Short mmCIF file of C-alpha atoms in Angstrom, two decimals:
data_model
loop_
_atom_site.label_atom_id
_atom_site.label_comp_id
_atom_site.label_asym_id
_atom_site.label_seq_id
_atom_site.Cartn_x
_atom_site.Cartn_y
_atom_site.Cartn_z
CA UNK J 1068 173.46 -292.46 95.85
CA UNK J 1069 170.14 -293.90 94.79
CA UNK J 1070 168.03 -290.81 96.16
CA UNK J 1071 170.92 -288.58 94.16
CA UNK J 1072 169.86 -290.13 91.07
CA UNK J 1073 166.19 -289.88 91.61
CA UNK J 1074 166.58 -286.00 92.69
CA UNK J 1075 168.76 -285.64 89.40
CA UNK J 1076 166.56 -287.19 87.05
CA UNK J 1077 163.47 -285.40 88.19
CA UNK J 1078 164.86 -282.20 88.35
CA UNK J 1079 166.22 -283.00 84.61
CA UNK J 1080 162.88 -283.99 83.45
CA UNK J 1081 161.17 -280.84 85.70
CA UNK J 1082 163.79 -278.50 83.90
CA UNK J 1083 162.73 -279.91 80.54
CA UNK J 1084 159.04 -279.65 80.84
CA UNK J 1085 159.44 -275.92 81.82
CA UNK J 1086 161.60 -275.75 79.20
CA UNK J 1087 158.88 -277.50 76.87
CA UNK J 1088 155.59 -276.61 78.02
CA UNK J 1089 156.05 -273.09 78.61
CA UNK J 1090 158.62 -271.90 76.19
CA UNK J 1091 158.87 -274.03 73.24
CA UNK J 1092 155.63 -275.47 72.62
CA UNK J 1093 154.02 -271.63 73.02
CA UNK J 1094 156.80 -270.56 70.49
CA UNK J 1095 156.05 -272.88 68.10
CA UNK J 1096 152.65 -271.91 68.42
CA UNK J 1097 153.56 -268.18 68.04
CA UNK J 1098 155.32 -268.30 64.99
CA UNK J 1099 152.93 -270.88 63.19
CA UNK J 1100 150.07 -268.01 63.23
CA UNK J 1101 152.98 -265.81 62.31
CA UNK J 1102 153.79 -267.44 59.24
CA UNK J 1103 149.56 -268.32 59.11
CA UNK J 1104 149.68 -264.22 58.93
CA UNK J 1105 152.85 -263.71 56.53
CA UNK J 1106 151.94 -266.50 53.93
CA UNK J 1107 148.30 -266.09 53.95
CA UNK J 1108 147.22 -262.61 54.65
CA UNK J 1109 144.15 -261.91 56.03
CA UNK J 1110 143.39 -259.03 52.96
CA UNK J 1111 144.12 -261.87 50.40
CA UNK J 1112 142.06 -264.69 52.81
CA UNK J 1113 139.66 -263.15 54.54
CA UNK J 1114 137.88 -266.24 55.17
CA UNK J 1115 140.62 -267.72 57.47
CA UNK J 1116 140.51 -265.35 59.57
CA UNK J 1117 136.72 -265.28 61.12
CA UNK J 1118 137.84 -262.52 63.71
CA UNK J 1119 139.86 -259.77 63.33
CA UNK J 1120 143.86 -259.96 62.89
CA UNK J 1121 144.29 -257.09 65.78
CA UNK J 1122 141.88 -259.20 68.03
CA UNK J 1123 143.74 -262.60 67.31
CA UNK J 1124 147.36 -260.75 67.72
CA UNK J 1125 146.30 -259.52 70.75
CA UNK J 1126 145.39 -262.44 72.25
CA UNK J 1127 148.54 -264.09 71.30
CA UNK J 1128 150.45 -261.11 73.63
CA UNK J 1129 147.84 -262.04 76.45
CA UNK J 1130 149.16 -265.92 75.88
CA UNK J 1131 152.84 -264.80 75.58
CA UNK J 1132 152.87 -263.27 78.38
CA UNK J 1133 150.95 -266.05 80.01
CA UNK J 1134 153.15 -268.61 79.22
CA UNK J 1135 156.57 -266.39 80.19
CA UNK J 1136 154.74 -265.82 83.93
CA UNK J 1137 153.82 -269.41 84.20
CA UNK J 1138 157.38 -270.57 82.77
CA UNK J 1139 159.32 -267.77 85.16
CA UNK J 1140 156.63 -269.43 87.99
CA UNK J 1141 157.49 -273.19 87.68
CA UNK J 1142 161.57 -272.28 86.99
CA UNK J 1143 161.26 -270.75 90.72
CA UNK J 1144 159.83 -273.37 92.14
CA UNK J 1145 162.61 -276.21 90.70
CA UNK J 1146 165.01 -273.80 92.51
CA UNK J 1147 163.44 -273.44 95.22
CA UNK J 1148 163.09 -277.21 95.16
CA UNK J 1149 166.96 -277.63 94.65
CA UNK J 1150 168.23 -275.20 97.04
CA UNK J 1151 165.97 -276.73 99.88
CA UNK J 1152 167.31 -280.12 99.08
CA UNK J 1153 163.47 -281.41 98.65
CA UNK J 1154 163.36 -285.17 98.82
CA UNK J 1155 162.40 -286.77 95.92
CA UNK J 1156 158.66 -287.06 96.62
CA UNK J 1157 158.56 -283.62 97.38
CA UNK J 1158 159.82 -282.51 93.73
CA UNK J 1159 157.44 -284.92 91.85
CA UNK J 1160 154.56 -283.51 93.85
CA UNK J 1161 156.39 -279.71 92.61
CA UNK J 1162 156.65 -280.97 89.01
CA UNK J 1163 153.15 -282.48 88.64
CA UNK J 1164 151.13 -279.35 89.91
CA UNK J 1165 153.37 -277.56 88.19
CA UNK J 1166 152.89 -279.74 84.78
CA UNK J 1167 148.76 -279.49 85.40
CA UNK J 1168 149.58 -275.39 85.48
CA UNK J 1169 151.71 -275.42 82.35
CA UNK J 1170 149.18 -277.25 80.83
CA UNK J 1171 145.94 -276.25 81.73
CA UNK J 1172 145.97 -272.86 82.70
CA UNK J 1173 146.21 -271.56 79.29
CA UNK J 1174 143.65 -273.85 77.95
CA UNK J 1175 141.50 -272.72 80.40
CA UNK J 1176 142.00 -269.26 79.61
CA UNK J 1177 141.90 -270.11 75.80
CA UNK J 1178 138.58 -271.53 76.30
CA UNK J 1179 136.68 -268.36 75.96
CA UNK J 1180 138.68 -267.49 72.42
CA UNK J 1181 138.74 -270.65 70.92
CA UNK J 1182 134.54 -270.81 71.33
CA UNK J 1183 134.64 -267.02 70.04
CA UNK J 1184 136.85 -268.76 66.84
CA UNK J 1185 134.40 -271.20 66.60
CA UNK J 1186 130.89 -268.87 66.70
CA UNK J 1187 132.55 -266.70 64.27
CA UNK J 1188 133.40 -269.42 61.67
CA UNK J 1189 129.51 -270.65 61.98
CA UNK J 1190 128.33 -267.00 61.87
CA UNK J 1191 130.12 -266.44 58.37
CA UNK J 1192 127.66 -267.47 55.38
CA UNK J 1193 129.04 -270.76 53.85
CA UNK J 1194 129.46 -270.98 49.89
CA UNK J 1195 126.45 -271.56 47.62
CA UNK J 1196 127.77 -274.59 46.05
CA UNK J 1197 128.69 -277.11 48.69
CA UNK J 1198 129.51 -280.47 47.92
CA UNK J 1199 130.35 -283.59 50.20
CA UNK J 1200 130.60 -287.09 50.48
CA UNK J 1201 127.55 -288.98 50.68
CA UNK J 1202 128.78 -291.70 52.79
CA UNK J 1203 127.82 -293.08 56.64
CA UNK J 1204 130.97 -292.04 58.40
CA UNK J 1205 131.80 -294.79 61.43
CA UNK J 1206 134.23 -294.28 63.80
CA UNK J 1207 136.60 -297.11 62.04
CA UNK J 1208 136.92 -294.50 59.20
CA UNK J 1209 138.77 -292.05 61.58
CA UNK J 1210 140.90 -294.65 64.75
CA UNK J 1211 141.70 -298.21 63.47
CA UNK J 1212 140.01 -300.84 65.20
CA UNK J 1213 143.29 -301.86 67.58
CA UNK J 1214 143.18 -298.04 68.76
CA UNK J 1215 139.50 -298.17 69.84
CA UNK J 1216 139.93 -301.26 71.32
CA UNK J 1217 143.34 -300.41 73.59
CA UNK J 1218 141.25 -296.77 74.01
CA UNK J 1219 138.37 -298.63 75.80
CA UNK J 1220 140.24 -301.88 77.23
CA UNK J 1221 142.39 -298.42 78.92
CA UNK J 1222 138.99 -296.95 80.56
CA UNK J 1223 137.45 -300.42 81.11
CA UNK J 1224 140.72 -300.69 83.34
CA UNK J 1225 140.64 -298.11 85.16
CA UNK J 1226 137.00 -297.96 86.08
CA UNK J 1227 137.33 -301.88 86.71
CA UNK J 1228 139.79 -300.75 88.81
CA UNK J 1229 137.82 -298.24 90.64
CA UNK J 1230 135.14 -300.19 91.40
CA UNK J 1231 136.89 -303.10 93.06
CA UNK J 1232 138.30 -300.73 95.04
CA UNK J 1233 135.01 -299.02 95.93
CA UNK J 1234 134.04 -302.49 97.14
CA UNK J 1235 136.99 -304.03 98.89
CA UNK J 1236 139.12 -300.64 100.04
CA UNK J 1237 137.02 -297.43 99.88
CA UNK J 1238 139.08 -295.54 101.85
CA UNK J 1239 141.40 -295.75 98.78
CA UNK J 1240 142.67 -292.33 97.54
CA UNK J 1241 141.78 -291.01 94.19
CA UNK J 1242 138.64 -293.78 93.68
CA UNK J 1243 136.23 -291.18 92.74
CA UNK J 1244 137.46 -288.63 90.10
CA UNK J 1245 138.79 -292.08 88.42
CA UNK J 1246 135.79 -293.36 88.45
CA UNK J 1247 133.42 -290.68 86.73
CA UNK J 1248 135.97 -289.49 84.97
CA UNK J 1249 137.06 -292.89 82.92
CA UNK J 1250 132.70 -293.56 83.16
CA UNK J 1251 132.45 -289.95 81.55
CA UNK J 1252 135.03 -290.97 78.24
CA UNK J 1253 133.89 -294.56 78.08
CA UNK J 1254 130.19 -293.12 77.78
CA UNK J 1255 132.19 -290.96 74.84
CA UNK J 1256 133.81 -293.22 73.38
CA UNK J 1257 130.80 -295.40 73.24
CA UNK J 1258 128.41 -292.77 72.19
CA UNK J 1259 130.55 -292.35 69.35
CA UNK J 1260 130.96 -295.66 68.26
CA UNK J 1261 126.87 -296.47 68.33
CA UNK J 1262 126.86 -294.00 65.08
CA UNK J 1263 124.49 -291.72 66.12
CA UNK J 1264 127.15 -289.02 66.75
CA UNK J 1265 127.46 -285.87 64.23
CA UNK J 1266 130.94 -284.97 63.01
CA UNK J 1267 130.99 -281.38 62.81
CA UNK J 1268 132.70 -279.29 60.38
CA UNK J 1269 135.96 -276.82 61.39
CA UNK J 1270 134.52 -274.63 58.85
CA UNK J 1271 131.99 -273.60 56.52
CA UNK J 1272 135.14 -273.37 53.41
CA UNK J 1273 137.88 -276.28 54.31
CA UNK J 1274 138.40 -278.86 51.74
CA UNK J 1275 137.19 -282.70 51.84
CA UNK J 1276 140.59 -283.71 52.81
CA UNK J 1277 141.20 -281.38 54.91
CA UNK J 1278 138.10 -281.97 56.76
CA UNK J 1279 138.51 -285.25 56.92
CA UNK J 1280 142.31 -285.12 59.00
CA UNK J 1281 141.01 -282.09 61.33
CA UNK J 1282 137.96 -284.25 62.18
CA UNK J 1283 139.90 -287.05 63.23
CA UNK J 1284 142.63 -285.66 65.26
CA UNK J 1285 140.38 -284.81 68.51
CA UNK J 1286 139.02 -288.87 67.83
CA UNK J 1287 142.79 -290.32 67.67
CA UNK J 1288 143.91 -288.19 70.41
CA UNK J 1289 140.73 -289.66 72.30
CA UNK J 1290 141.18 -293.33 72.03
CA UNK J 1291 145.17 -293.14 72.23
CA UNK J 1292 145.32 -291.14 75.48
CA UNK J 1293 141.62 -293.15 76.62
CA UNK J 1294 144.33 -296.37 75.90
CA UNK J 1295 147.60 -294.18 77.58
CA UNK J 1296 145.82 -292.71 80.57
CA UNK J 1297 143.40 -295.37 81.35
CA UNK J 1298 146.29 -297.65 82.23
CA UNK J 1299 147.92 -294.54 84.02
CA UNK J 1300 144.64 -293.93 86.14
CA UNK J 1301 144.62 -297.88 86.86
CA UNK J 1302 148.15 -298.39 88.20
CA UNK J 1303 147.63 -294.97 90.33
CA UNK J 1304 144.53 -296.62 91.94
CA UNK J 1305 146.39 -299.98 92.31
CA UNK J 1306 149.46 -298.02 94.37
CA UNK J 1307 147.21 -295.66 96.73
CA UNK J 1308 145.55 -298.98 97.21
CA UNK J 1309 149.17 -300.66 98.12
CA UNK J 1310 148.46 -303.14 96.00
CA UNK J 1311 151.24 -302.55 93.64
CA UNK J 1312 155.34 -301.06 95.27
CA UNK J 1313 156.61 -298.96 93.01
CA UNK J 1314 158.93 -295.69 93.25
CA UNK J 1315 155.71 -293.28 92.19
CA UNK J 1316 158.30 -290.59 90.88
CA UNK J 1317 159.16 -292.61 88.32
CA UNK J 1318 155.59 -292.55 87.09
CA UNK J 1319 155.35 -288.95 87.14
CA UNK J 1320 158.28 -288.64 85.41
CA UNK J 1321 157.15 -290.71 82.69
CA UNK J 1322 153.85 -288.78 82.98
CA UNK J 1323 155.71 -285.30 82.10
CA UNK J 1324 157.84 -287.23 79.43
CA UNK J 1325 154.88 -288.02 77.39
CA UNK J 1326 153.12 -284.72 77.92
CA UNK J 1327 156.44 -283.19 76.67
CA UNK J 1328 156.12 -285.55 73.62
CA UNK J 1329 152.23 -284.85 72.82
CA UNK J 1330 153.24 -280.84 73.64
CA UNK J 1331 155.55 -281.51 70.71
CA UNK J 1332 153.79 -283.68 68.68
CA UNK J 1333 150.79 -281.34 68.39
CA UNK J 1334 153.05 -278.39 67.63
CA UNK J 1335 154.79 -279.96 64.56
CA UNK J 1336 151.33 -281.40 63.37
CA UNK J 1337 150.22 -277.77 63.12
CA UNK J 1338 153.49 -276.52 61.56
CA UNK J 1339 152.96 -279.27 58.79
CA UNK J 1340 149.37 -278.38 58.27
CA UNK J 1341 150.80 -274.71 56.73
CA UNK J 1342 152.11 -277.19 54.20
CA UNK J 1343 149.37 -279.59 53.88
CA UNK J 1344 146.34 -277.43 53.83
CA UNK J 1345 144.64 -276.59 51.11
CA UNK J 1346 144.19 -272.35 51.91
CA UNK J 1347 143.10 -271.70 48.46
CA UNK J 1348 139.45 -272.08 49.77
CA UNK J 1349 139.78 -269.64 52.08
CA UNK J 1350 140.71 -266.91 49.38
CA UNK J 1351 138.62 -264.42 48.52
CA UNK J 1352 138.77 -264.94 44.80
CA UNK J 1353 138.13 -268.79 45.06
CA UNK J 1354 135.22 -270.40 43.57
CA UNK J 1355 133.84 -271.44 47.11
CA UNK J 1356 133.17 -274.57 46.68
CA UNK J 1357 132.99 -276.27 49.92
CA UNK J 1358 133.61 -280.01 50.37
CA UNK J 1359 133.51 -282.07 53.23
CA UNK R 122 129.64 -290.29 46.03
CA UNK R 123 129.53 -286.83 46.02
CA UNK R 124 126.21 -284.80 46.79
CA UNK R 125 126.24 -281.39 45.94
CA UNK R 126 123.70 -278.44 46.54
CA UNK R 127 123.38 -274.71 45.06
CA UNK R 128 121.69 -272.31 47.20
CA UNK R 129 121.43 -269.96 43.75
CA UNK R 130 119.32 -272.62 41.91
CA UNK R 131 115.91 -272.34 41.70
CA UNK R 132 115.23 -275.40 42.27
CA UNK R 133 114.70 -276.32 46.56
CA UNK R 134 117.47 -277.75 48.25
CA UNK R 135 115.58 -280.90 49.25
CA UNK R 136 114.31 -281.68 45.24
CA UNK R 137 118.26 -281.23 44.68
CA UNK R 138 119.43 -284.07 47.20
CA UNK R 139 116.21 -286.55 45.87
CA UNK R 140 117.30 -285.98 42.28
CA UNK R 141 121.26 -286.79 43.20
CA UNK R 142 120.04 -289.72 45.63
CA UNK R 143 117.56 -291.27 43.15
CA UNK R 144 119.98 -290.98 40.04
CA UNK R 145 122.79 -292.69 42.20
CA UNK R 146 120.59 -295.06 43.08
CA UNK R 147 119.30 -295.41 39.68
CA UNK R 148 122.82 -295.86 38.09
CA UNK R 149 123.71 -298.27 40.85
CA UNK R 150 126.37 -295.92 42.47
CA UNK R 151 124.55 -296.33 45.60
CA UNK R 152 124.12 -300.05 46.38
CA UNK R 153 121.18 -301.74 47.77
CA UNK R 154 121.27 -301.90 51.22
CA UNK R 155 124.36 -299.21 51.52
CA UNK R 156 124.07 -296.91 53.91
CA UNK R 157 123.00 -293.44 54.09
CA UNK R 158 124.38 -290.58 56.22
CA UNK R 159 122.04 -289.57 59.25
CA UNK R 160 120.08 -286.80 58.54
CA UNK R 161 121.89 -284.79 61.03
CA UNK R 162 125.45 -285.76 59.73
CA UNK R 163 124.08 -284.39 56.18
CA UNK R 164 122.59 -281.31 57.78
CA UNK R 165 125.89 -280.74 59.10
CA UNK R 166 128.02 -281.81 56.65
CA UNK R 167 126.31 -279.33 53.28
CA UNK R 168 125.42 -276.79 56.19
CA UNK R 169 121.46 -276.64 55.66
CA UNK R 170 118.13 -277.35 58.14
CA UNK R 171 117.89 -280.97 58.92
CA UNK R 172 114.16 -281.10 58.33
CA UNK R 173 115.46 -279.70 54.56
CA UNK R 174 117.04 -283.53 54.88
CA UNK R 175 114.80 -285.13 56.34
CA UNK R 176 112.12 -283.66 53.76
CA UNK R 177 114.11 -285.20 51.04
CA UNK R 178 114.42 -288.52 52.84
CA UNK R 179 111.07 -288.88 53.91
CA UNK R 180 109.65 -288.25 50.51
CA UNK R 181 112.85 -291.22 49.14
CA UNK R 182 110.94 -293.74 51.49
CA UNK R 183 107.86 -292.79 50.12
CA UNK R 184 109.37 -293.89 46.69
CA UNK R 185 111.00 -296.97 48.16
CA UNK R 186 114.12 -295.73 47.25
CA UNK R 187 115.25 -295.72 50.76
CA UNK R 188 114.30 -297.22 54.27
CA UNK R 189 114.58 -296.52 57.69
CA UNK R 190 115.82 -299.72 59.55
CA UNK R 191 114.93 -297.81 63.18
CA UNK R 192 118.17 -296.56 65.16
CA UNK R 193 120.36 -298.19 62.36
CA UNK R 194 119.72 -295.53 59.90
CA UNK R 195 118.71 -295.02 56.88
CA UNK R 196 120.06 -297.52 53.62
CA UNK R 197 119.22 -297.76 50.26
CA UNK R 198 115.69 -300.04 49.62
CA UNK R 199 116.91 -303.51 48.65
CA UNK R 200 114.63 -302.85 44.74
CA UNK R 201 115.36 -299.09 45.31
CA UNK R 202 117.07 -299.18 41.89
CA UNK R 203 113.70 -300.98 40.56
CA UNK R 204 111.71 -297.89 41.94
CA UNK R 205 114.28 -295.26 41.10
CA UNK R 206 112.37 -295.31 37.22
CA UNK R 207 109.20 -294.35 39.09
CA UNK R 208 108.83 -290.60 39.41
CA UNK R 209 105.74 -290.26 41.14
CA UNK R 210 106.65 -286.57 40.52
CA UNK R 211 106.55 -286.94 37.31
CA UNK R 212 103.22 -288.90 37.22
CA UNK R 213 101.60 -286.46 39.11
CA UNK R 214 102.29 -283.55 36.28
CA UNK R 215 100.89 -286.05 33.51
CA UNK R 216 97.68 -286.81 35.69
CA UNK R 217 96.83 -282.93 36.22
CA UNK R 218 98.43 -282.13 32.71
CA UNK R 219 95.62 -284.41 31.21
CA UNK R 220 92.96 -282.85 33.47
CA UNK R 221 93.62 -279.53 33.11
CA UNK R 222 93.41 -280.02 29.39
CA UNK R 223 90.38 -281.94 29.90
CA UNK R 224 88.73 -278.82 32.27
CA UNK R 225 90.28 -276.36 29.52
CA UNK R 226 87.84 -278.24 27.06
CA UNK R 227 85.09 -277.87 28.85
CA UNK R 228 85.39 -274.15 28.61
CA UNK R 229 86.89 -273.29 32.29
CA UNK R 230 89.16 -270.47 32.64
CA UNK R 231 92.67 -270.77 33.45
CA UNK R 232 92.07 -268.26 36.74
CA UNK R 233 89.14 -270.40 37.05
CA UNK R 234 91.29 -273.76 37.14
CA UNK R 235 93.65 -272.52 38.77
CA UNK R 236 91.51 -271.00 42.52
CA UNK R 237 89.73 -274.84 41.73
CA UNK R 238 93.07 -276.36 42.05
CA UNK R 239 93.91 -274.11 45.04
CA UNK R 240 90.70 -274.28 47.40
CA UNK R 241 90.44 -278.17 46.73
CA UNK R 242 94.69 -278.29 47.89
CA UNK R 243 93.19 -276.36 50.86
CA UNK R 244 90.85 -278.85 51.89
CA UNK R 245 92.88 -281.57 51.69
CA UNK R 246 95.75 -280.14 53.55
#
């Protein structure tokens, strides 16, 4: 009855995250630069829009398409999982490659455009005026002290964690990606907080406020999941070590719940930033001022 | 407070920050020992060459307007609003003002002055 429930459950949350991931998220995504298009056209805002609408529009087929294969992909494979009658381990292990595909596939492959995005913004000239705060930004301005310190108490964990292991049970699985990896965003995270690190701008035209949010979204996002995924990492290490009995479905389960919820998260962030934003900068008409 | 920079103005970029810096300092808008954006986060931020900024703060420190406390940064000079009513800028222009007036009344030619003042800025550079 127990194992019924399990299979249920993950096949419920495995349903939802293909549901999520591959369809929702990447329609939300679709119509925000639709409505980006509709309510700010790129004849009237030619500064939004560093590379060409037919280039961008075709790029978004390439990722519908992507997504739809992907989504079509991982759908299989839960029915595949449920008409085998896979034990429970055997759909978590389906749901998590399949959640690191959904996931990271198309970032991958959106990579190449999003640096294209990026070149082009620097590439165009910025205004003549430009005007910003004269102030020492410090990491406190952008994550609130708590945040930083659950972001690094998270990797201190984990690579804690790691290293006893290393010591006492090296033949423990997973000890070395844990390790650099939590090393690698603890070296960020303190890099960051010495106050020697450079906030760039998004671009040469967005507004002071504006600015200010888009440069502190990638620094939220990298102390809360440092905090989130830190303590993930940890308790992995602390089960392949045996250290810790616990039904490891469960944890992957909670693993695609919370991807489901940032997948969502993000997606509504963007859809309020159409009402946010301040787009008159990006007008052709506009005075050109540039704040940061 | 806000900095701001035009491209269009005759006047070069890094004169433009010194002038905003010292008057800030000057009007006590920038506090003594506040501190100062790196030169890269400035360079960034208004989108020009850091050495443009670190021109403008190198010639601040000169003035004691500003100091470099090593890898903290830079802040403003504890008596940087004291200094802030020096212009050494200025006080250059009055010293050559009086001594081109003074070479004008000993007969030299402007052109003549003016390759004087130009081989002697050679030889000291």
């Amino acid at each position: 009855m127990n194992l019924n429930i399990q299979v249920l459950l993950t096949s419920l949350v495995f349903a939802s995250q293909i549901v999520v991931l591959s369809f929702y998220a990447p329609l939300r995504w679709r119509r925000y630069y639709a409505s980006l298009f509709t309510r700010f056209p790129p004849e009237q805002y030619p500064r939004l829009y560093p590379l060409p609408r037919n280039d961008i529009e075709r790029k978004l087929a390439i990722f519908r398409s992507l997504h739809l294969v992907i989504g079509v992909g991982a759908a299989l494979t839960l029915s595949a999982c449920l008409i085998v009658g896979a034990s429970p381990r055997g759909f978590v292990s389906c749901m998590s490659v399949s959640s690191l595909v959904q996931v990271f596939l198309p970032l991958y492959i959106a990579m190449p455009l999003s640096a294209r995005i990026s070149q082009a913004f620097r590439a165009m000239p910025p205004p003549s005026v430009r005007s910003v705060e004269l102030r020492h930004w410090q990491m406190t301005d952008f994550v609130s002290p708590s945040w930083i310190a659950l972001g690094i108490a998270g990797q201190v964990l984990a690579l804690g964690c790691a290293a006893v292991l290393y010591l006492y049970r090296p033949d423990t699985l997973g000890i070395l990606p844990v390790g650099i990896g939590s090393a690698a965003v603890l070296s960020r995270m303190l890099y960051l907080l010495s106050g020697h690190a450079a906030f760039a701008r998004p671009d040469p035209y967005m507004s002071q406020a504006d600015t200010f949010r888009v440069r502190r979204r990638p620094y939220r996002l990298l102390f809360c999941m440092g905090a989130g995924f830190g303590a993930l990492f940890a308790f992995v290490l602390l089960y392949n070590a045996r250290l810790i009995r616990f039904d490891f479905s469960y944890i992957m389960m909670a693993f695609s719940v919370g991807m489901q919820v940032l997948a969502v998260a993000l997606a509504s962030l963007q859809d309020s930033d159409l009402d946010r934003r301040d787009f008159s900068v990006y007008r052709a008409d506009s005075g050109a001022q540039a704040t940061s | 407070m806000q900095i701001s920079i035009d491209e269009r103005s005759p006047e070069p970029v890094f004169l433009q920050l010194i002038t905003q810096i010292r008057e800030a300092v000057r009007s006590g808008e920038l506090k003594p020992d506040s501190p100062l954006p790196t030169i890269r986060q400035l360079a960034a931020d208004l989108q020009i060459n850091p050495n443009t900024v670190a021109k403008a703060y190198r010639l601040l420190e000169r003035d004691t307007l500003i100091e470099t406390r090593g890898r903290k940064g830079s802040f403003v000079h504890r008596d940087g609003k004291k200094h802030s009513k020096i212009d050494l800028g200025s006080q250059a222009t009055s010293v050559l003002a009086q001594t081109i007036a003074s070479l004008r009344a000993t007969g030299l030619t402007d052109s003549e002055i003016r390759n004087a003042f130009t081989s002697v800025m050679k030889e000291y550079t």
